[in-house]
mmCIF file of C-alpha atoms in Angstrom:
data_model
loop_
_atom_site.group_PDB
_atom_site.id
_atom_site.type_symbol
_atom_site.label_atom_id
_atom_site.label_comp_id
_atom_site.label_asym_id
_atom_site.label_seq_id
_atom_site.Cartn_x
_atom_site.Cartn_y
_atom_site.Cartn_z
ATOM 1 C CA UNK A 144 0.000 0.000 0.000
ATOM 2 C CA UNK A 145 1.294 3.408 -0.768
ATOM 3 C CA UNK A 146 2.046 5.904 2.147
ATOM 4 C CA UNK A 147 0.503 8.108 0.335
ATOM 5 C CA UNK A 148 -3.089 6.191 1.012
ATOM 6 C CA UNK A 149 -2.174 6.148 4.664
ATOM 7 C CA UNK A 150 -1.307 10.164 5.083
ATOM 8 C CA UNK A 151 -4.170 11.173 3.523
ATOM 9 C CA UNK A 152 -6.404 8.505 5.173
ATOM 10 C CA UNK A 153 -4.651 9.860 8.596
ATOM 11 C CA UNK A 154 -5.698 13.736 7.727
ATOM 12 C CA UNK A 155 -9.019 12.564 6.450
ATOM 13 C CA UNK A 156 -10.066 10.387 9.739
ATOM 14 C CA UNK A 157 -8.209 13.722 12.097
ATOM 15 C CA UNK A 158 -9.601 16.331 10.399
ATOM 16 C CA UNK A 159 -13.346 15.127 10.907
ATOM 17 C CA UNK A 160 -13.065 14.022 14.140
ATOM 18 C CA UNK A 161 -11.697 17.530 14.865
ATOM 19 C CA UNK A 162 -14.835 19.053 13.269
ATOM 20 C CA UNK A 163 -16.631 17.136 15.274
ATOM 21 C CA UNK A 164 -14.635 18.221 18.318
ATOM 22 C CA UNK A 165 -14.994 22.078 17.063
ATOM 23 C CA UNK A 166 -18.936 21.833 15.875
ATOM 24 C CA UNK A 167 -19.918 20.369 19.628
ATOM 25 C CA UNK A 168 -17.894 22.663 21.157
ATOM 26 C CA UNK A 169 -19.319 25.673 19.634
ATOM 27 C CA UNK A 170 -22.541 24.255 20.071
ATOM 28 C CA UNK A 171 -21.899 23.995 23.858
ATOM 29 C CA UNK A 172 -20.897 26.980 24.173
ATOM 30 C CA UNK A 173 -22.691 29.089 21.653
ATOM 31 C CA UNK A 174 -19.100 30.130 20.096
ATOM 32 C CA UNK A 175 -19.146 30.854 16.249
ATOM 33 C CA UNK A 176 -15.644 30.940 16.312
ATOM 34 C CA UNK A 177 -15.394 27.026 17.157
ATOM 35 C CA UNK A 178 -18.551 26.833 14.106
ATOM 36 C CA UNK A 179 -15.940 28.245 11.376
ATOM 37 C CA UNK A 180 -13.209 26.588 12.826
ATOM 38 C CA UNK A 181 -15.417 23.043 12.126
ATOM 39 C CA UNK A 182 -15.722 24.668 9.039
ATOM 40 C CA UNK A 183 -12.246 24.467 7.978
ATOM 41 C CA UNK A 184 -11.402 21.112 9.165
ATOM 42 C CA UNK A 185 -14.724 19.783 7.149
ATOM 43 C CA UNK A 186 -13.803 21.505 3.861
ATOM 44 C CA UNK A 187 -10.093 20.440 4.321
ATOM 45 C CA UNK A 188 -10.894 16.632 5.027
ATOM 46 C CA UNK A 189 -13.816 16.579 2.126
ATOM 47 C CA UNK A 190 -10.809 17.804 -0.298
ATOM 48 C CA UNK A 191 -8.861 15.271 0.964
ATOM 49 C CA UNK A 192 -10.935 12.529 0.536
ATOM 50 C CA UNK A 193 -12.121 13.377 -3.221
ATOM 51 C CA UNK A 194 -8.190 13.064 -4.027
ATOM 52 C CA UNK A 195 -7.910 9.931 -1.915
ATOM 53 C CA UNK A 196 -11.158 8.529 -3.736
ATOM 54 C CA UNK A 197 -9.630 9.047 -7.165
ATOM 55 C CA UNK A 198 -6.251 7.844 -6.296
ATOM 56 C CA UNK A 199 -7.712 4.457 -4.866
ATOM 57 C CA UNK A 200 -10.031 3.932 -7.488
ATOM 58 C CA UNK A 201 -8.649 4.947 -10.754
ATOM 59 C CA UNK A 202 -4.786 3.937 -9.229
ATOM 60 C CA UNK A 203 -3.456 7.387 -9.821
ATOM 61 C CA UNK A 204 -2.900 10.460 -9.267
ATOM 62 C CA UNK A 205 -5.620 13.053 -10.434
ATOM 63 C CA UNK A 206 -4.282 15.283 -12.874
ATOM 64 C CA UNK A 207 -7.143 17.931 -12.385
ATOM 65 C CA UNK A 208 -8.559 17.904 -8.957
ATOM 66 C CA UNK A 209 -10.194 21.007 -8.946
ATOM 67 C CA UNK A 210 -13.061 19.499 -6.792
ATOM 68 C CA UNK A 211 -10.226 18.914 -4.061
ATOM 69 C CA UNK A 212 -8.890 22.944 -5.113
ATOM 70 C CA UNK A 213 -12.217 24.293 -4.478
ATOM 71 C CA UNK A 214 -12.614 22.362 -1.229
ATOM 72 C CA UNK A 215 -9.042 23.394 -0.080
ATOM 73 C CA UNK A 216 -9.804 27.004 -1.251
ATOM 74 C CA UNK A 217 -13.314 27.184 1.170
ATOM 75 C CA UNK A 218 -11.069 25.513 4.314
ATOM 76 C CA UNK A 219 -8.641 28.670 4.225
ATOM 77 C CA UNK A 220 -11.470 30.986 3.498
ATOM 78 C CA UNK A 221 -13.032 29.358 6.724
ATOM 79 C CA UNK A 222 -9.369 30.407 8.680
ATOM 80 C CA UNK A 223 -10.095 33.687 6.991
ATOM 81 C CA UNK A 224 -12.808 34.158 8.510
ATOM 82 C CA UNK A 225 -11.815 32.905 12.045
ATOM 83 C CA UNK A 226 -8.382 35.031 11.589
ATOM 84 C CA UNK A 227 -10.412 38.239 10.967
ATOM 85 C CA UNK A 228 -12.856 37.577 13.496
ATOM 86 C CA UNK A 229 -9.940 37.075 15.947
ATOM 87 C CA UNK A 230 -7.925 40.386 15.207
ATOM 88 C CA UNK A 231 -10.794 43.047 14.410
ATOM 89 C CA UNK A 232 -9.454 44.814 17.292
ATOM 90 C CA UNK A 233 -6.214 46.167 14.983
ATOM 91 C CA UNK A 234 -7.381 45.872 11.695
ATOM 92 C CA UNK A 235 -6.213 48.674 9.471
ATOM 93 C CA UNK A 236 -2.740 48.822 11.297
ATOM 94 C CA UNK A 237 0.242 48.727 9.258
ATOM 95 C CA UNK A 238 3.542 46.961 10.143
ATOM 96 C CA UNK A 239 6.106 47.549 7.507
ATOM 97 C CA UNK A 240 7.677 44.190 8.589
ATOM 98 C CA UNK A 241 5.028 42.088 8.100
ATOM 99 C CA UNK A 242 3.947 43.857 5.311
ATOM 100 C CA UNK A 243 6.913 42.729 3.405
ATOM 101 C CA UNK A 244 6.990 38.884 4.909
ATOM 102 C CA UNK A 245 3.076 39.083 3.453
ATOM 103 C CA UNK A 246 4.331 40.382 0.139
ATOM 104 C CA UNK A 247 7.571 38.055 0.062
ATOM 105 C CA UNK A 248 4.589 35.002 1.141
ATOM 106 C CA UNK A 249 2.007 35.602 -1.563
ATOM 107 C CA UNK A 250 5.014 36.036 -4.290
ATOM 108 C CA UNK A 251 5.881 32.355 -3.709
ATOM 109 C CA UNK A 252 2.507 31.469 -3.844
ATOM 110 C CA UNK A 253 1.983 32.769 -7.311
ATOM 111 C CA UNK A 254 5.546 31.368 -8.601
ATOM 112 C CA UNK A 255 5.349 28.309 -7.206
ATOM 113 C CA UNK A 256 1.359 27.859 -8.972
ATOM 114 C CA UNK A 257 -0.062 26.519 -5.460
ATOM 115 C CA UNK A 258 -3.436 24.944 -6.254
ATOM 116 C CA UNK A 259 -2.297 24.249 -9.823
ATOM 117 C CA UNK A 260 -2.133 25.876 -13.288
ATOM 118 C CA UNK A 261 -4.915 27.804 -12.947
ATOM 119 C CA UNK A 262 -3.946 31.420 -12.979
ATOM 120 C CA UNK A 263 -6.741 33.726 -11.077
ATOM 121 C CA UNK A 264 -7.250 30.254 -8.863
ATOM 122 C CA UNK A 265 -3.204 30.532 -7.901
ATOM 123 C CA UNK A 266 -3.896 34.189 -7.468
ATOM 124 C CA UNK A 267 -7.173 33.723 -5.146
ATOM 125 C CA UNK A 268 -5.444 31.468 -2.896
ATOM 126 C CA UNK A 269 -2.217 34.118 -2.588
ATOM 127 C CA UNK A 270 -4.918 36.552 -1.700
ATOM 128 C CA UNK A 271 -6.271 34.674 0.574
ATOM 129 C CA UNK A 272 -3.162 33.237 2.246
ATOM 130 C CA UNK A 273 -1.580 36.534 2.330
ATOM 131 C CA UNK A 274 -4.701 38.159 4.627
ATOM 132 C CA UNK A 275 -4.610 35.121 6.877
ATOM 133 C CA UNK A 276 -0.496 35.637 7.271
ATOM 134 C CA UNK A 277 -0.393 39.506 7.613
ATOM 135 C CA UNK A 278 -3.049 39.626 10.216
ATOM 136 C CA UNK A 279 -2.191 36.595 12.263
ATOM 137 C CA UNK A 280 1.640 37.703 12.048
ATOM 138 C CA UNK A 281 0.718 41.466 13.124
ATOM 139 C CA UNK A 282 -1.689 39.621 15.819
ATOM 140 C CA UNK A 283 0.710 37.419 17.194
ATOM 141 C CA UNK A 284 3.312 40.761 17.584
ATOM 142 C CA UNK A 285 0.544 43.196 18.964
ATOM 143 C CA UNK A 286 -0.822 40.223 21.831
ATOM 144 C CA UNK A 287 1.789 37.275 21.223
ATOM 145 C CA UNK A 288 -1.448 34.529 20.826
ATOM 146 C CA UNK A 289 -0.336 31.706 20.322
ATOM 147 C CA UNK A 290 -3.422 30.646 18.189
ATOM 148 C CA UNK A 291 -2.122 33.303 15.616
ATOM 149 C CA UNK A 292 1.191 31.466 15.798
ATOM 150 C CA UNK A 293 -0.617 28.386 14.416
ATOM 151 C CA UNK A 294 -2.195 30.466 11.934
ATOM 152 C CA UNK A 295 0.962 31.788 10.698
ATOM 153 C CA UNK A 296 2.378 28.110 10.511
ATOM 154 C CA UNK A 297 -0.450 26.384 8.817
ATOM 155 C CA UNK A 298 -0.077 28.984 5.415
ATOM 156 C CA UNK A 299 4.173 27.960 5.914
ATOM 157 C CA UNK A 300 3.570 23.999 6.002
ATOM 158 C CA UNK A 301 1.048 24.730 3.565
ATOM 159 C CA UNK A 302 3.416 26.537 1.295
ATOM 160 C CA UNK A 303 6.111 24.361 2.146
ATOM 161 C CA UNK A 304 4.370 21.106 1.483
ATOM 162 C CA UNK A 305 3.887 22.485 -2.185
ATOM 163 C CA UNK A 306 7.320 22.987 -2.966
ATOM 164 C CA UNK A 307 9.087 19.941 -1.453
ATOM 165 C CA UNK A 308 6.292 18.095 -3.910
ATOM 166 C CA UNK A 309 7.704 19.749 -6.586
ATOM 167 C CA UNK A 310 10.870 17.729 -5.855
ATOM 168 C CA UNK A 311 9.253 14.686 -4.544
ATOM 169 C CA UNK A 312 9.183 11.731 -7.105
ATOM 170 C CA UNK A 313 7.904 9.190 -5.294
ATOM 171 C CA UNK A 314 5.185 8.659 -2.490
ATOM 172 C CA UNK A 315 4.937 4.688 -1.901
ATOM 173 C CA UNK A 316 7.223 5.586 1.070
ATOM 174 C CA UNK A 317 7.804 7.470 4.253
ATOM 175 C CA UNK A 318 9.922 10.579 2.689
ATOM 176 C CA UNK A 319 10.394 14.597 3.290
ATOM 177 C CA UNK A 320 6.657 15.205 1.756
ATOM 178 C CA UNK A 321 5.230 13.533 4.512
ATOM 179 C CA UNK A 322 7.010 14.755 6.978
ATOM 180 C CA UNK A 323 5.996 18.306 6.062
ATOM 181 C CA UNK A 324 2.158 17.029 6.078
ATOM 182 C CA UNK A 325 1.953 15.693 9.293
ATOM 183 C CA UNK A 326 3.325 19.294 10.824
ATOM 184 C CA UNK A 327 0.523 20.444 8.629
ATOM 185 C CA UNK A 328 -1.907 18.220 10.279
ATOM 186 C CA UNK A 329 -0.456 18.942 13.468
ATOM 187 C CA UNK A 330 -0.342 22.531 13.266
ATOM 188 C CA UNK A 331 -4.019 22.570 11.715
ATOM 189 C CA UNK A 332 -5.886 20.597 14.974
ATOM 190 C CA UNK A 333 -3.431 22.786 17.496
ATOM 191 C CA UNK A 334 -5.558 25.515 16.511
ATOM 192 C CA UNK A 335 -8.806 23.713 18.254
ATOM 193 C CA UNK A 336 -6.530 23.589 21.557
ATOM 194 C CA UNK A 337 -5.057 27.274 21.122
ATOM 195 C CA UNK A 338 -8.630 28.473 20.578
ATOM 196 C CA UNK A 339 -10.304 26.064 23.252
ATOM 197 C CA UNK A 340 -7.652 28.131 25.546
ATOM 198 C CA UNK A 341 -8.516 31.306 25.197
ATOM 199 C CA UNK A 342 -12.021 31.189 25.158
ATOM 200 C CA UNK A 343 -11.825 29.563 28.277
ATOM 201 C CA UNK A 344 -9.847 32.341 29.804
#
């Protein structure tokens, strides 16, 4: 069996039960934030298991998986929404330095064609990305939150994971890929606990 079955099996099985975990949670406690934050993991882990689907039933690798794009695309515009939410209390600040590291971020993003050929998709995604970086990063310096942290290293794995695939060739085993998912995965359900924290402040 190729690893690559297991990893994504691993982030499909995680990523649900952690909407689970987020969706009663916010239920509980009447939270939207935790709502969104289900949000993401759902959209994230339906992705994930479209591409898993195709891979295990026609034996290979989807060469357009823009149903998996589209479902990646709503998870981060789910962070968006929880990173906004979470730092409305400085929006319209400008930090030079994080300005640039945004800029520098979303450049990479276009170049490297994350989410595939598709031009204004590549450019949606950098747009997106580059909101959720500049205002977690200028959160995490105006309050040091940790939660921002793990919003800041979710879009890096993320970005990350794309470019060591560039120069992956295989996937039947264990290899650098993989290694760069799982912090992915790990970063991503960190948020529930970094959020889960606060709120219970």
């Amino acid at each position: 069996m190729s690893f690559e079955i297991i990893d994504n099996g691993i982030q499909i099985g995680l990523f649900l039960l952690f909407a689970l975990f987020s969706l009663i949670q916010g239920l509980h406690m009447q939270n939207r934030r935790f709502l969104i934050l289900a949000g993401t993991y759902a959209s994230f882990s339906m992705g994930t298991l479209y591409y898993l689907l195709y891979l295990v039933i026609m034996g290979k690798v989807p060469q357009v998986f823009y149903v998996s794009e589209m479902a990646w695309m709503a998870s981060y515009l789910f962070l968006l929404a929880l990173c906004l939410m979470e730092t409305r209390r400085y929006r319209g600040k400008l930090d030079v330095l994080v300005l640039g590291l945004t800029i520098v971020e979303a450049a990479m993003v276009i170049g490297w064609k994350i989410l595939g050929p598709s031009y204004p998709f590549t450019v949606t995604f950098a747009l997106v990305t580059a909101c959720i970086f500049y205002y977690a990063l200028l959160g995490y310096r105006m309050e040091k939150r940790m939660l921002m942290v793990a919003m800041v290293l979710v879009i890096v794995w993320q970005l990350l994971l794309y470019i060591v695939s560039v120069f992956t060739t295989g996937y039947t085993h264990f290899n650098l890929y993989f290694a760069v998912d799982f912090l992915l995965m790990a970063t991503m359900c960190s948020l529930f606990f970094w959020l889960k924290k606060e709120e219970c402040k």
